[in-house]
Amino acid sequence: MEIHKPHAAKSWKEFFIELGTIVLGILIALSLEQAVEAMHERALAREAEAAIRVEMAENVSRLKYRLNNERCIQKRLDEISALLADWSTGKEIPVGLHIGYPGGIVLNDQRWQANVNGGRFSRESEASQTNQTSFYTLLHVVDGVGARRTHDLGPVRALDQGSKFLTPVYRPNWSRRW
């Protein structure tokens, strides 16, 4: 093995060869670092997209459950409307009535929000971005409708106590709000 002591370049040619070697080494190192970082980012984006697909599937399952119960909920709302209509004409509501609760289906967007806020959303394909945005926009609309229904049923649940616990002042204020 031959070892040479470092020495200064003796000509411009030697100087530029050494400079070129150093610059080329730095460029190769930076390129490799960028390639590794890009592979890592793509892997994180794939993981995020897979997690979002799972979250979307869970939400679709919850929506199917809600839709399967919609007929039952609508029937109960019609029964409540009939009770309120009878009550507005003076007929008393029986004590022990059970109004019920339409159920609280929780729709999640946590993984999608984390993806958007983490900056990985912009690294996904345009088609994936469009599909996810459309899905979660509709999900929020459906969730808002369910939350509004639950909120509107709050005062009606007082009827579980029977009309004798409610003052006559309330009688004209009850109307179908859903």
CSV table of C-alpha atoms in Angstrom, one decimal:
chain,number,residue,atom,x,y,z
A,1,MET,CA,0.0,0.0,0.0
A,2,GLU,CA,1.4,3.3,-1.0
A,3,ILE,CA,0.7,6.4,1.1
A,4,HIS,CA,1.2,9.9,-0.2
A,5,LYS,CA,1.4,13.0,1.8
A,6,PRO,CA,-1.0,15.7,0.8
A,7,HIS,CA,0.5,18.4,-1.3
A,8,ALA,CA,-0.7,21.6,-2.8
A,9,ALA,CA,-1.7,21.5,-6.5
A,10,LYS,CA,1.3,22.5,-8.6
A,11,SER,CA,-0.8,23.6,-11.6
A,12,TRP,CA,-4.2,25.0,-12.4
A,13,LYS,CA,-5.0,21.7,-14.0
A,14,GLU,CA,-4.3,19.7,-10.8
A,15,PHE,CA,-6.3,22.3,-8.8
A,16,PHE,CA,-9.3,22.0,-11.0
A,17,ILE,CA,-9.1,18.2,-10.9
A,18,GLU,CA,-9.1,18.2,-7.1
A,19,LEU,CA,-11.8,20.8,-7.0
A,20,GLY,CA,-13.9,18.8,-9.4
A,21,THR,CA,-13.4,15.6,-7.4
A,22,ILE,CA,-14.5,17.4,-4.2
A,23,VAL,CA,-17.5,19.0,-5.9
A,24,LEU,CA,-18.5,15.7,-7.6
A,25,GLY,CA,-18.2,13.9,-4.2
A,26,ILE,CA,-20.5,16.4,-2.5
A,27,LEU,CA,-23.0,16.3,-5.4
A,28,ILE,CA,-23.1,12.5,-5.2
A,29,ALA,CA,-23.6,12.6,-1.4
A,30,LEU,CA,-26.4,15.2,-1.7
A,31,SER,CA,-28.1,13.2,-4.5
A,32,LEU,CA,-28.0,10.0,-2.5
A,33,GLU,CA,-29.4,11.8,0.6
A,34,GLN,CA,-32.2,13.3,-1.5
A,35,ALA,CA,-33.0,9.9,-3.0
A,36,VAL,CA,-33.2,8.3,0.4
A,37,GLU,CA,-35.4,11.1,1.7
A,38,ALA,CA,-37.7,10.8,-1.3
A,39,MET,CA,-38.0,7.1,-0.8
A,40,HIS,CA,-38.8,7.7,2.8
A,41,GLU,CA,-41.4,10.3,2.0
A,42,ARG,CA,-43.0,8.0,-0.6
A,43,ALA,CA,-43.2,5.2,2.0
A,44,LEU,CA,-44.8,7.6,4.5
A,45,ALA,CA,-47.3,8.8,1.9
A,46,ARG,CA,-48.2,5.2,1.0
A,47,GLU,CA,-48.7,4.4,4.7
A,48,ALA,CA,-50.9,7.5,5.1
A,49,GLU,CA,-53.0,6.7,2.1
A,50,ALA,CA,-53.5,3.1,3.3
A,51,ALA,CA,-54.6,4.4,6.7
A,52,ILE,CA,-57.0,6.8,5.0
A,53,ARG,CA,-58.5,4.0,2.9
A,54,VAL,CA,-59.1,2.0,6.1
A,55,GLU,CA,-60.7,5.1,7.8
A,56,MET,CA,-62.9,5.7,4.7
A,57,ALA,CA,-64.0,2.0,4.8
A,58,GLU,CA,-64.9,2.3,8.5
A,59,ASN,CA,-66.9,5.5,7.7
A,60,VAL,CA,-68.7,3.8,4.9
A,61,SER,CA,-69.6,0.9,7.2
A,62,ARG,CA,-71.0,3.4,9.8
A,63,LEU,CA,-72.9,5.2,7.1
A,64,LYS,CA,-74.4,1.9,5.9
A,65,TYR,CA,-75.5,1.2,9.5
A,66,ARG,CA,-77.1,4.6,9.7
A,67,LEU,CA,-78.9,4.2,6.4
A,68,ASN,CA,-80.2,0.7,7.4
A,69,ASN,CA,-81.8,2.3,10.5
A,70,GLU,CA,-83.1,5.4,8.7
A,71,ARG,CA,-86.5,3.8,7.9
A,72,CYS,CA,-87.0,3.0,11.6
A,73,ILE,CA,-85.9,6.4,12.7
A,74,GLN,CA,-88.2,8.1,10.2
A,75,LYS,CA,-91.1,5.9,11.4
A,76,ARG,CA,-90.4,7.0,15.0
A,77,LEU,CA,-90.3,10.6,13.9
A,78,ASP,CA,-93.7,10.3,12.2
A,79,GLU,CA,-95.1,8.8,15.4
A,80,ILE,CA,-93.7,11.7,17.4
A,81,SER,CA,-95.2,14.2,14.9
A,82,ALA,CA,-98.6,12.5,15.4
A,83,LEU,CA,-98.2,12.7,19.2
A,84,LEU,CA,-97.4,16.4,18.9
A,85,ALA,CA,-100.2,17.1,16.5
A,86,ASP,CA,-102.6,15.3,19.0
A,87,TRP,CA,-101.1,17.3,21.9
A,88,SER,CA,-101.6,20.6,20.1
A,89,THR,CA,-105.4,19.8,19.9
A,90,GLY,CA,-105.5,19.0,23.7
A,91,LYS,CA,-104.9,15.3,23.8
A,92,GLU,CA,-102.5,14.4,26.6
A,93,ILE,CA,-99.3,12.5,26.0
A,94,PRO,CA,-99.1,9.4,28.2
A,95,VAL,CA,-96.6,9.2,31.0
A,96,GLY,CA,-93.8,6.6,30.4
A,97,LEU,CA,-93.6,7.3,26.7
A,98,HIS,CA,-90.1,6.4,25.4
A,99,ILE,CA,-89.1,8.8,22.6
A,100,GLY,CA,-85.8,7.1,22.0
A,101,TYR,CA,-82.5,8.3,20.6
A,102,PRO,CA,-81.6,8.0,16.9
A,103,GLY,CA,-78.1,6.8,17.8
A,104,GLY,CA,-74.8,8.6,17.7
A,105,ILE,CA,-72.8,7.3,14.8
A,106,VAL,CA,-69.3,8.8,15.0
A,107,LEU,CA,-67.7,9.5,11.6
A,108,ASN,CA,-64.0,10.0,11.7
A,109,ASP,CA,-61.6,12.1,9.7
A,110,GLN,CA,-58.6,12.1,12.0
A,111,ARG,CA,-56.3,10.2,9.7
A,112,TRP,CA,-57.2,12.4,6.8
A,113,GLN,CA,-56.8,15.6,8.8
A,114,ALA,CA,-53.4,14.4,10.0
A,115,ASN,CA,-52.4,13.7,6.4
A,116,VAL,CA,-53.6,17.1,5.2
A,117,ASN,CA,-52.0,19.0,8.1
A,118,GLY,CA,-48.7,17.0,7.8
A,119,GLY,CA,-48.2,18.0,4.2
A,120,ARG,CA,-48.3,14.5,2.8
A,121,PHE,CA,-51.7,15.1,1.1
A,122,SER,CA,-50.0,17.3,-1.5
A,123,ARG,CA,-47.7,14.4,-2.4
A,124,GLU,CA,-50.5,12.1,-3.4
A,125,SER,CA,-51.9,11.8,-6.9
A,126,GLU,CA,-54.4,14.3,-8.1
A,127,ALA,CA,-57.1,11.6,-8.4
A,128,SER,CA,-56.5,10.5,-4.8
A,129,GLN,CA,-56.7,14.0,-3.5
A,130,THR,CA,-59.9,14.6,-5.4
A,131,ASN,CA,-61.5,11.4,-4.2
A,132,GLN,CA,-60.5,12.0,-0.6
A,133,THR,CA,-61.7,15.6,-0.6
A,134,SER,CA,-65.0,14.7,-2.1
A,135,PHE,CA,-65.6,11.8,0.3
A,136,TYR,CA,-64.7,13.8,3.4
A,137,THR,CA,-66.8,16.8,2.2
A,138,LEU,CA,-69.9,14.6,1.8
A,139,LEU,CA,-69.0,12.9,5.1
A,140,HIS,CA,-69.1,16.2,6.9
A,141,VAL,CA,-72.5,17.1,5.3
A,142,VAL,CA,-74.0,13.8,6.4
A,143,ASP,CA,-72.5,14.1,9.9
A,144,GLY,CA,-74.0,17.6,10.2
A,145,VAL,CA,-77.4,16.3,9.2
A,146,GLY,CA,-77.2,13.6,11.9
A,147,ALA,CA,-76.0,16.1,14.5
A,148,ARG,CA,-78.8,18.5,13.7
A,149,ARG,CA,-81.4,15.7,14.0
A,150,THR,CA,-80.0,14.7,17.4
A,151,HIS,CA,-80.0,18.3,18.5
A,152,ASP,CA,-83.5,18.9,17.4
A,153,LEU,CA,-84.7,15.8,19.2
A,154,GLY,CA,-83.4,17.1,22.5
A,155,PRO,CA,-86.4,19.2,23.5
A,156,VAL,CA,-88.8,16.5,22.2
A,157,ARG,CA,-87.3,14.0,24.6
A,158,ALA,CA,-88.9,15.9,27.4
A,159,LEU,CA,-92.1,14.3,26.3
A,160,ASP,CA,-90.8,11.1,27.9
A,161,GLN,CA,-92.2,12.6,31.2
A,162,GLY,CA,-95.7,13.0,29.7
A,163,SER,CA,-97.5,16.2,28.8
A,164,LYS,CA,-98.6,16.8,32.4
A,165,PHE,CA,-95.0,17.9,33.3
A,166,LEU,CA,-95.0,20.5,30.5
A,167,THR,CA,-96.8,23.7,30.9
A,168,PRO,CA,-99.5,24.7,28.4
A,169,VAL,CA,-97.2,27.5,27.2
A,170,TYR,CA,-95.1,24.9,25.3
A,171,ARG,CA,-98.1,23.4,23.5
A,172,PRO,CA,-98.2,25.8,20.5
A,173,ASN,CA,-94.4,25.8,20.1
A,174,TRP,CA,-94.0,22.2,19.3
A,175,SER,CA,-93.9,21.6,15.6
A,176,ARG,CA,-92.1,19.2,13.2
A,177,ARG,CA,-88.6,20.5,12.8
A,178,TRP,CA,-86.9,17.6,11.0
